[in-house]
């Protein structure tokens, strides 16, 4: 209440700041705050904003062409008021008006509000006119009268992205943001605003400032990267074919492309992000050769700039596990601070897992040049930078054998965090001990290449189990799906309407996940 009163008695300084007048709330006026009765007017404060379509469907991520209704959840922290009128304006992050969004219904009125009242304000209506993933604000201005007839005026600003370029998954007390172009965690956009929520735990705070995925072709000495790509064009080497999220799960499909930083390798990444529990994230990554030529000696890696406290310094990194099929890197700071680890695991016996503990001076954005990215994925677990400081971690997997056109390789990355190194170590060792053959394998399809009107798939591994089958194009469009309460020994995949091309079949069971990329010939 004291904060709201000081804010409401501020002196209007918009005329002194005409270029950003829409973003300037006022200048503190201590005398006015002491002389005015705090409860002579309301102080109606937005505490949340919700977007929905005209049919009432909630909107997490708006797109160009959407017509949306906007609702504000508000609370009145001071006195009562009457004759209240709210108007909505949308301004850009530097204060000027925007042509990315049109406000259709800009005014909402309410005859009276009581002290302490909470209510929903709306609907206002807007139209997203074009793609605009940069920071804007809902500017909500209210006028009316207080209980004694005193004039009441106020302005609230709430951040808003007309077309966000990330999705967020939420689990039991944690959230993770996943960007369209390869970044993970939180991204610094063109206006230096922070996009996304990082990796945030209700108990431990924000743990991941930023990060992302990159691919290396060692034979051609090419690196394609999607680490914090918005503000730095040379880090935007991927284009999103598909991205989406539902509750605790997100899927992202990226294709590398030629940019000013270099030529494309010719790969597609299919990533599945899952909240496993209150302190574990899994990223299942499939690297697919979508070029027309074999690839020799390629690797995929994940860069994580973990900050265990807001300062982000005085951390140490250490190698926790070093095996042929799994390795893990741990970061810790002082006693009582959070501890985090990243683990890479693969069932591919020809693959080589990679773990690196890095200094900020080596891997901070702008310093993490292609040669250094290659270095992190070619030394196994030998690249370990000791001492205290601002640290980061890279985990990945290198596939030295030939990857034929349309062939794929899959690995699992886990992010694990907790209150102590003993807790995190125990959880990481448990993940490393899992028999991977029970969680992932391929499907046997006949005939292959798939010809005719149907293909037969043997299901010995999951016969009798519940399973969910889906057929995708490589850009993530689902063409067919089927659920079995008890999976038969053979499943017939219908192909009558399927054109020639390359497709992916996925099967999710209770304890198994299967996947097959196949060629369809008509």
Coordinates of C-alpha atoms in Angstrom, one line a residue:
X1 CA 0.0 0.0 0.0
X2 CA 2.8 2.4 0.8
X3 CA 4.5 1.7 -2.5
X4 CA 1.3 2.3 -4.4
X5 CA 0.6 5.5 -2.5
X6 CA 4.1 6.9 -3.3
X7 CA 3.6 5.9 -7.0
X8 CA 0.2 7.6 -7.2
X9 CA 1.4 10.9 -5.7
X10 CA 4.3 11.1 -8.2
X11 CA 4.7 14.3 -10.3
X12 CA 3.9 13.9 -14.0
X13 CA 7.1 14.3 -16.0
X14 CA 5.9 13.1 -19.4
X15 CA 6.4 16.5 -21.0
X16 CA 10.1 16.4 -20.0
X17 CA 10.5 13.0 -21.7
X18 CA 8.4 13.2 -24.9
X19 CA 10.2 10.4 -26.7
X20 CA 9.3 7.8 -24.1
X21 CA 6.4 9.5 -22.4
X22 CA 4.2 6.4 -22.7
X23 CA 6.7 4.4 -20.5
X24 CA 7.4 7.1 -17.8
X25 CA 5.1 6.7 -14.8
X26 CA 6.3 9.8 -12.9
X27 CA 8.8 11.2 -10.5
X28 CA 8.5 10.8 -6.7
X29 CA 7.0 13.7 -4.9
X30 CA 7.7 13.2 -1.2
X31 CA 5.7 16.2 0.0
X32 CA 2.6 15.1 -1.9
X33 CA 2.9 11.6 -0.5
X34 CA 2.9 13.0 3.1
X35 CA 0.1 15.4 2.6
X36 CA -2.4 13.3 0.7
X37 CA -4.7 10.7 2.3
X38 CA -3.6 7.3 0.9
X39 CA -7.2 6.0 0.9
X40 CA -8.7 9.0 -0.9
X41 CA -8.5 7.0 -4.2
X42 CA -8.1 3.4 -5.3
X43 CA -4.8 1.9 -6.5
X44 CA -5.9 -0.7 -9.0
X45 CA -2.9 -2.9 -10.0
X46 CA -2.8 -5.6 -12.6
X47 CA -1.3 -8.8 -11.2
X48 CA -1.6 -10.9 -14.4
X49 CA -2.7 -10.9 -18.0
X50 CA -4.4 -13.6 -20.0
X51 CA -5.0 -14.0 -23.7
X52 CA -7.7 -16.1 -25.3
X53 CA -9.3 -16.7 -28.7
X54 CA -12.9 -15.6 -29.4
X55 CA -14.1 -19.1 -28.6
X56 CA -12.5 -18.9 -25.1
X57 CA -9.5 -21.1 -25.9
X58 CA -6.4 -19.9 -23.8
X59 CA -3.5 -18.7 -25.9
X60 CA 0.1 -19.3 -24.8
X61 CA 1.7 -18.2 -28.1
X62 CA 0.0 -15.8 -30.5
X63 CA 0.7 -15.7 -34.2
X64 CA 0.2 -13.2 -37.0
X65 CA -3.5 -12.9 -38.0
X66 CA -4.8 -13.9 -34.6
X67 CA -7.8 -12.0 -33.1
X68 CA -7.5 -12.2 -29.3
X69 CA -9.3 -11.1 -26.2
X70 CA -7.2 -9.7 -23.4
X71 CA -8.1 -10.0 -19.7
X72 CA -6.3 -8.5 -16.8
X73 CA -6.5 -9.9 -13.3
X74 CA -6.3 -6.8 -11.0
X75 CA -6.5 -5.9 -7.3
X76 CA -7.3 -2.7 -5.6
X77 CA -4.8 -2.0 -2.9
X78 CA -6.1 1.3 -1.5
X79 CA -9.5 3.1 -1.2
X80 CA -12.8 2.8 -3.0
X81 CA -13.6 4.5 -6.3
X82 CA -16.3 5.2 -8.8
X83 CA -16.8 6.1 -12.5
X84 CA -13.8 4.0 -13.6
X85 CA -12.7 3.9 -17.2
X86 CA -9.8 1.9 -18.5
X87 CA -8.2 2.4 -22.0
X88 CA -5.7 0.0 -23.6
X89 CA -2.7 1.0 -25.8
X90 CA 0.1 -1.1 -27.0
X91 CA 3.6 0.5 -27.3
X92 CA 7.0 -0.7 -28.3
X93 CA 9.8 -1.2 -25.8
X94 CA 11.2 2.2 -26.7
X95 CA 7.9 4.0 -26.1
X96 CA 6.5 4.6 -29.6
X97 CA 3.3 3.2 -31.0
X98 CA 3.3 0.0 -33.0
X99 CA 1.8 -1.2 -36.2
X100 CA 2.3 -4.9 -35.2
X101 CA -0.9 -5.0 -33.2
X102 CA -4.3 -3.3 -33.7
X103 CA -6.5 -2.6 -30.7
X104 CA -10.1 -3.2 -31.6
X105 CA -12.0 -2.8 -28.3
X106 CA -9.8 -0.4 -26.3
X107 CA -12.2 0.8 -23.5
X108 CA -13.7 -1.0 -20.4
X109 CA -15.7 0.7 -17.7
X110 CA -16.8 -0.2 -14.2
X111 CA -19.2 1.9 -12.0
X112 CA -17.5 1.3 -8.7
X113 CA -14.7 -0.7 -6.9
X114 CA -14.3 -1.3 -3.2
X115 CA -11.2 -1.3 -1.1
X116 CA -9.3 -4.6 -1.4
X117 CA -11.5 -5.8 -4.2
X118 CA -10.0 -8.3 -6.7
X119 CA -11.6 -8.7 -10.2
X120 CA -11.0 -9.5 -13.8
X121 CA -10.9 -6.6 -16.2
X122 CA -11.9 -7.1 -19.8
X123 CA -12.3 -8.2 -22.5
X124 CA -10.2 -5.9 -24.6
X125 CA -9.8 -7.1 -28.2
X126 CA -6.6 -7.0 -30.4
X127 CA -5.5 -8.3 -33.7
X128 CA -1.9 -9.4 -34.4
X129 CA -1.1 -7.7 -37.7
X130 CA 2.3 -9.2 -38.4
X131 CA 5.1 -11.3 -37.0
X132 CA 6.9 -9.3 -34.3
X133 CA 8.9 -11.2 -31.6
X134 CA 10.3 -8.1 -29.9
X135 CA 9.3 -6.6 -26.5
X136 CA 6.1 -4.5 -26.4
X137 CA 3.9 -3.3 -23.5
X138 CA 0.3 -3.4 -22.7
X139 CA -0.2 0.2 -21.5
X140 CA -3.4 0.3 -19.3
X141 CA -4.5 3.7 -18.3
X142 CA -7.4 4.3 -15.8
X143 CA -9.3 7.4 -14.6
X144 CA -12.1 7.9 -12.2
X145 CA -13.0 9.4 -8.8
X146 CA -12.0 8.4 -5.3
X147 CA -14.4 8.1 -2.3
X148 CA -14.2 11.8 -1.5
X149 CA -14.4 12.9 -5.1
X150 CA -10.7 13.2 -5.5
X151 CA -9.5 12.7 -9.1
X152 CA -7.9 9.2 -9.8
X153 CA -5.5 8.5 -12.7
X154 CA -3.0 5.7 -13.1
X155 CA -1.0 3.8 -15.7
X156 CA 0.2 0.2 -15.7
X157 CA 2.7 -1.4 -18.1
X158 CA 2.8 -5.1 -18.7
X159 CA 5.4 -6.8 -21.0
X160 CA 4.0 -8.4 -24.1
X161 CA 5.5 -10.1 -27.2
X162 CA 3.0 -10.0 -30.1
X163 CA 4.5 -13.2 -31.6
X164 CA 6.8 -14.9 -29.1
X165 CA 9.6 -17.0 -30.6
X166 CA 9.8 -19.5 -27.8
X167 CA 7.7 -22.0 -25.8
X168 CA 7.8 -22.8 -22.1
X169 CA 7.1 -26.1 -20.4
X170 CA 6.1 -26.3 -16.8
X171 CA 6.3 -29.2 -14.3
X172 CA 6.1 -29.6 -10.6
X173 CA 7.6 -26.3 -9.4
X174 CA 9.9 -25.7 -12.4
X175 CA 9.8 -24.1 -15.8
X176 CA 12.0 -24.3 -18.9
X177 CA 11.9 -22.1 -22.0
X178 CA 12.9 -23.4 -25.4
X179 CA 13.6 -21.0 -28.3
X180 CA 12.6 -21.3 -32.0
X181 CA 16.2 -21.1 -33.3
X182 CA 18.1 -23.4 -31.0
X183 CA 18.4 -21.5 -27.8
X184 CA 17.5 -22.9 -24.4
X185 CA 16.8 -21.1 -21.2
X186 CA 16.8 -17.4 -21.6
X187 CA 17.8 -15.3 -24.5
X188 CA 18.9 -11.7 -24.9
X189 CA 16.9 -10.2 -27.7
X190 CA 17.7 -7.3 -30.0
X191 CA 16.5 -4.7 -27.5
X192 CA 18.5 -6.5 -24.7
X193 CA 15.2 -7.7 -23.2
X194 CA 15.3 -11.1 -21.6
X195 CA 13.1 -13.6 -23.4
X196 CA 11.9 -16.7 -21.7
X197 CA 12.2 -18.0 -18.1
X198 CA 15.5 -19.8 -18.2
X199 CA 15.4 -23.0 -16.1
X200 CA 13.7 -21.9 -13.0
X201 CA 12.9 -23.9 -9.8
X202 CA 10.5 -22.6 -7.2
X203 CA 12.8 -23.9 -4.5
X204 CA 16.2 -22.9 -6.0
X205 CA 15.5 -19.9 -8.3
X206 CA 16.8 -19.3 -11.8
X207 CA 19.6 -21.7 -12.7
X208 CA 20.2 -21.4 -16.4
X209 CA 20.9 -18.0 -17.9
X210 CA 21.2 -19.2 -21.4
X211 CA 22.4 -21.9 -23.7
X212 CA 21.5 -23.8 -26.9
X213 CA 22.4 -26.5 -29.4
X214 CA 25.1 -26.7 -32.0
X215 CA 26.3 -29.3 -34.6
X216 CA 29.8 -29.9 -35.9
X217 CA 30.9 -31.6 -39.1
X218 CA 34.5 -32.4 -38.4
X219 CA 35.3 -33.7 -41.9
X220 CA 34.3 -30.4 -43.4
X221 CA 35.2 -28.2 -40.3
X222 CA 31.7 -26.7 -40.2
X223 CA 29.8 -25.5 -37.1
X224 CA 26.1 -24.6 -37.1
X225 CA 24.9 -23.0 -33.9
X226 CA 21.7 -21.8 -32.2
X227 CA 23.0 -20.4 -29.0
X228 CA 21.2 -17.2 -27.9
X229 CA 20.5 -16.4 -31.6
X230 CA 18.3 -13.3 -31.5
X231 CA 20.7 -10.5 -30.8
X232 CA 23.6 -12.2 -32.6
X233 CA 22.9 -13.1 -36.2
X234 CA 25.9 -15.4 -36.5
X235 CA 24.3 -17.7 -33.9
X236 CA 21.1 -18.1 -36.0
X237 CA 22.2 -21.1 -38.1
X238 CA 19.0 -23.1 -37.6
X239 CA 15.5 -22.5 -38.9
X240 CA 12.5 -24.0 -37.0
X241 CA 10.5 -26.5 -39.0
X242 CA 8.2 -27.1 -36.0
X243 CA 8.0 -26.1 -32.3
X244 CA 5.3 -26.7 -29.8
X245 CA 4.6 -27.4 -26.2
X246 CA 1.9 -29.0 -24.0
X247 CA 2.3 -28.8 -20.2
X248 CA 5.4 -30.7 -19.4
X249 CA 6.6 -31.5 -22.9
X250 CA 7.9 -29.6 -25.9
X251 CA 9.1 -30.8 -29.3
X252 CA 11.4 -28.8 -31.6
X253 CA 12.5 -29.6 -35.1
X254 CA 15.4 -27.5 -36.5
X255 CA 17.2 -27.6 -39.9
X256 CA 20.6 -26.1 -40.3
X257 CA 20.8 -23.6 -43.1
X258 CA 23.4 -21.5 -44.9
X259 CA 24.0 -18.1 -43.3
X260 CA 26.7 -15.4 -43.3
X261 CA 28.6 -17.6 -40.8
X262 CA 28.9 -20.5 -43.2
X263 CA 27.4 -23.2 -45.4
X264 CA 24.8 -25.7 -44.1
X265 CA 25.9 -29.2 -43.1
X266 CA 22.6 -30.7 -44.2
X267 CA 21.2 -32.0 -40.9
X268 CA 17.9 -31.8 -39.1
X269 CA 17.5 -32.0 -35.3
X270 CA 14.5 -33.4 -33.7
X271 CA 14.4 -32.6 -29.9
X272 CA 11.9 -33.7 -27.3
X273 CA 12.0 -31.8 -24.0
X274 CA 10.4 -33.4 -21.0
X275 CA 10.0 -32.5 -17.3
X276 CA 10.8 -35.8 -15.7
X277 CA 10.3 -34.7 -12.1
X278 CA 10.7 -31.7 -9.8
X279 CA 14.5 -31.5 -10.4
X280 CA 15.2 -33.2 -13.8
X281 CA 14.8 -32.2 -17.4
X282 CA 15.4 -34.6 -20.3
X283 CA 16.3 -33.6 -23.9
X284 CA 16.0 -36.5 -26.3
X285 CA 17.9 -35.5 -29.5
X286 CA 17.9 -37.1 -32.9
X287 CA 20.4 -36.0 -35.5
X288 CA 19.2 -36.8 -39.0
X289 CA 21.2 -36.5 -42.2
X290 CA 18.7 -34.8 -44.5
X291 CA 21.3 -34.1 -47.2
X292 CA 21.7 -36.2 -50.3
X293 CA 25.3 -37.2 -49.4
X294 CA 26.8 -39.3 -46.6
X295 CA 28.2 -37.3 -43.6
X296 CA 31.4 -38.4 -42.0
X297 CA 32.3 -37.6 -38.4
X298 CA 29.5 -35.3 -37.1
X299 CA 28.6 -34.3 -33.5
X300 CA 25.8 -32.5 -31.7
X301 CA 26.4 -30.6 -28.4
X302 CA 24.5 -28.5 -25.8
X303 CA 26.0 -25.4 -24.2
X304 CA 24.7 -24.5 -20.8
X305 CA 25.6 -21.2 -19.1
X306 CA 24.4 -22.1 -15.6
X307 CA 24.3 -19.4 -12.9
X308 CA 23.8 -20.9 -9.5
X309 CA 23.3 -17.5 -7.9
X310 CA 22.4 -14.1 -9.4
X311 CA 26.1 -13.2 -9.3
X312 CA 27.0 -16.1 -11.6
X313 CA 30.5 -16.3 -10.3
X314 CA 32.7 -18.3 -7.9
X315 CA 31.5 -21.7 -9.3
X316 CA 33.6 -24.8 -10.0
X317 CA 33.0 -27.5 -12.6
X318 CA 34.1 -31.1 -12.3
X319 CA 33.7 -34.3 -14.3
X320 CA 31.3 -36.5 -12.4
X321 CA 31.0 -39.6 -14.7
X322 CA 33.3 -40.8 -17.4
X323 CA 32.2 -44.0 -19.3
X324 CA 32.1 -45.0 -22.9
X325 CA 28.3 -44.6 -23.1
X326 CA 27.7 -41.8 -20.6
X327 CA 29.5 -38.8 -19.0
X328 CA 28.3 -36.1 -16.7
X329 CA 29.6 -32.7 -15.7
X330 CA 28.7 -31.0 -12.3
X331 CA 28.8 -27.4 -11.3
X332 CA 28.7 -26.2 -7.6
X333 CA 29.5 -23.1 -5.7
X334 CA 29.4 -22.5 -1.9
X335 CA 27.7 -24.6 0.7
X336 CA 24.0 -23.9 0.6
X337 CA 24.0 -22.8 -3.0
X338 CA 22.2 -24.9 -5.7
X339 CA 24.1 -27.7 -7.5
X340 CA 23.5 -28.6 -11.1
X341 CA 24.7 -31.3 -13.5
X342 CA 24.4 -32.1 -17.2
X343 CA 24.6 -35.7 -18.4
X344 CA 24.8 -37.1 -21.9
X345 CA 23.8 -40.8 -22.5
X346 CA 23.7 -42.9 -25.7
X347 CA 23.0 -46.5 -26.6
X348 CA 25.1 -46.2 -29.8
X349 CA 28.2 -48.3 -29.2
X350 CA 30.1 -46.5 -32.0
X351 CA 29.4 -43.0 -30.6
X352 CA 31.7 -41.1 -28.3
X353 CA 30.2 -39.0 -25.5
X354 CA 31.7 -35.6 -24.7
X355 CA 31.8 -33.4 -21.5
X356 CA 33.6 -30.1 -21.0
X357 CA 33.8 -27.7 -18.1
X358 CA 34.6 -24.2 -19.4
X359 CA 35.5 -20.7 -18.2
X360 CA 33.3 -17.7 -19.2
X361 CA 36.3 -16.2 -21.0
X362 CA 36.4 -19.2 -23.2
X363 CA 32.8 -19.8 -23.9
X364 CA 30.9 -16.5 -23.3
X365 CA 28.8 -15.4 -26.3
X366 CA 31.1 -13.6 -28.7
X367 CA 34.2 -15.6 -27.5
X368 CA 32.7 -19.1 -28.2
X369 CA 34.0 -19.2 -31.8
X370 CA 33.5 -22.2 -34.1
X371 CA 37.0 -23.5 -33.4
X372 CA 36.2 -23.6 -29.7
X373 CA 32.9 -25.3 -30.2
X374 CA 34.7 -28.0 -32.2
X375 CA 37.2 -28.4 -29.4
X376 CA 34.5 -29.1 -26.9
X377 CA 33.2 -32.1 -28.9
X378 CA 36.5 -33.7 -30.0
X379 CA 38.4 -34.2 -26.7
X380 CA 36.0 -36.6 -25.0
X381 CA 36.1 -35.5 -21.3
X382 CA 39.6 -34.0 -21.3
X383 CA 38.6 -30.3 -21.6
X384 CA 38.3 -29.3 -18.0
X385 CA 39.0 -25.8 -16.8
X386 CA 39.6 -25.7 -13.1
X387 CA 39.5 -23.0 -10.5
X388 CA 36.6 -20.8 -9.4
X389 CA 34.8 -18.3 -11.7
X390 CA 31.9 -17.8 -14.1
X391 CA 31.6 -21.3 -15.6
X392 CA 29.6 -23.1 -18.2
X393 CA 29.2 -26.7 -19.4
X394 CA 29.1 -28.5 -22.8
X395 CA 27.8 -32.0 -23.2
X396 CA 27.4 -33.8 -26.5
X397 CA 28.0 -36.9 -28.6
X398 CA 30.3 -37.5 -31.6
X399 CA 29.4 -39.9 -34.3
X400 CA 32.7 -40.8 -36.1
X401 CA 31.2 -43.4 -38.4
X402 CA 29.4 -42.5 -41.7
X403 CA 25.9 -41.2 -41.4
X404 CA 24.0 -42.2 -44.5
X405 CA 21.3 -40.0 -46.1
X406 CA 18.1 -40.1 -44.0
X407 CA 19.9 -42.1 -41.3
X408 CA 19.6 -40.8 -37.7
X409 CA 21.4 -41.1 -34.3
X410 CA 19.7 -40.4 -30.9
X411 CA 21.1 -39.5 -27.5
X412 CA 19.6 -38.3 -24.2
X413 CA 20.7 -35.2 -22.3
X414 CA 19.6 -34.7 -18.7
X415 CA 19.8 -31.6 -16.6
X416 CA 19.7 -32.4 -12.9
X417 CA 19.8 -30.0 -10.0
X418 CA 19.4 -30.0 -6.2
X419 CA 20.5 -28.6 -2.8
X420 CA 23.7 -30.5 -2.4
X421 CA 26.4 -32.3 -4.4
X422 CA 25.5 -35.6 -2.7
X423 CA 21.9 -35.3 -3.8
X424 CA 22.8 -34.4 -7.4
X425 CA 25.5 -37.1 -7.6
X426 CA 23.0 -39.7 -6.4
X427 CA 20.4 -38.7 -9.0
X428 CA 23.0 -38.6 -11.8
X429 CA 24.4 -42.0 -11.0
X430 CA 20.8 -43.4 -11.0
X431 CA 20.2 -42.0 -14.5
X432 CA 23.6 -43.4 -15.7
X433 CA 22.7 -46.9 -14.5
X434 CA 19.5 -47.1 -16.6
X435 CA 19.6 -49.8 -19.2
X436 CA 19.1 -47.8 -22.4
X437 CA 18.1 -50.7 -24.5
X438 CA 14.8 -50.8 -22.5
X439 CA 14.0 -47.1 -23.3
X440 CA 15.0 -46.7 -26.9
X441 CA 15.4 -48.8 -30.1
X442 CA 14.4 -48.8 -33.7
X443 CA 11.4 -50.4 -35.5
X444 CA 11.5 -53.2 -38.0
X445 CA 9.3 -52.3 -41.0
X446 CA 8.5 -54.5 -44.0
X447 CA 8.9 -53.6 -46.8
X448 CA 11.6 -50.9 -46.5
X449 CA 11.6 -48.7 -48.5
X450 CA 7.8 -48.7 -48.0
X451 CA 5.9 -49.6 -51.1
X452 CA 2.3 -50.6 -51.7
X453 CA -0.7 -49.6 -49.6
X454 CA 0.5 -50.8 -46.2
X455 CA 3.6 -51.7 -44.2
X456 CA 3.9 -54.3 -41.5
X457 CA 5.7 -53.6 -38.2
X458 CA 6.8 -56.3 -35.8
X459 CA 6.0 -55.3 -32.2
X460 CA 7.6 -58.1 -30.0
X461 CA 9.2 -55.5 -27.7
X462 CA 5.9 -53.9 -26.7
X463 CA 3.3 -56.6 -27.5
X464 CA 0.5 -56.4 -24.8
X465 CA 1.6 -53.0 -23.6
X466 CA -0.2 -49.7 -24.0
X467 CA 1.3 -47.6 -26.8
X468 CA 0.8 -44.5 -28.8
X469 CA 1.8 -44.4 -32.5
X470 CA 2.3 -41.3 -34.7
X471 CA 3.5 -40.8 -38.2
X472 CA 5.2 -37.4 -39.0
X473 CA 6.6 -35.6 -41.9
X474 CA 10.1 -34.3 -41.2
X475 CA 8.8 -30.8 -40.5
X476 CA 6.7 -32.1 -37.6
X477 CA 3.2 -32.4 -39.2
X478 CA 1.4 -35.4 -37.8
X479 CA -0.3 -37.5 -40.6
X480 CA -1.6 -40.4 -38.6
X481 CA -2.0 -41.6 -35.0
X482 CA -3.3 -44.7 -33.3
X483 CA -3.5 -45.7 -29.6
X484 CA -3.4 -49.3 -28.4
X485 CA -4.5 -50.3 -24.9
X486 CA -2.7 -53.6 -25.6
X487 CA -0.4 -53.6 -28.6
X488 CA -0.7 -56.5 -31.0
X489 CA 2.3 -58.6 -32.2
X490 CA 2.1 -56.8 -35.6
X491 CA 0.8 -53.4 -36.5
X492 CA -0.3 -52.5 -40.1
X493 CA 0.7 -49.0 -41.0
X494 CA -1.7 -47.5 -43.7
X495 CA 0.2 -46.0 -46.6
X496 CA -2.6 -45.5 -49.3
X497 CA -2.6 -41.7 -49.1
X498 CA 1.1 -41.3 -48.4
X499 CA 3.1 -39.7 -51.2
X500 CA 6.7 -40.5 -52.0
X501 CA 9.2 -39.0 -49.5
X502 CA 10.9 -39.4 -46.1
X503 CA 8.8 -39.8 -43.0
X504 CA 9.2 -40.7 -39.3
X505 CA 7.2 -43.1 -37.2
X506 CA 7.3 -42.8 -33.4
X507 CA 6.0 -45.2 -30.8
X508 CA 5.7 -44.3 -27.1
X509 CA 5.0 -47.1 -24.6
X510 CA 5.0 -47.2 -20.8
X511 CA 8.7 -48.1 -20.6
X512 CA 9.9 -47.8 -24.2
X513 CA 10.2 -45.3 -27.0
X514 CA 10.7 -46.4 -30.6
X515 CA 11.5 -44.5 -33.7
X516 CA 12.0 -45.2 -37.4
X517 CA 12.8 -42.8 -40.3
X518 CA 11.8 -44.5 -43.5
X519 CA 11.6 -43.9 -47.3
X520 CA 8.2 -44.1 -49.0
X521 CA 8.2 -45.0 -52.7
X522 CA 5.0 -45.1 -54.8

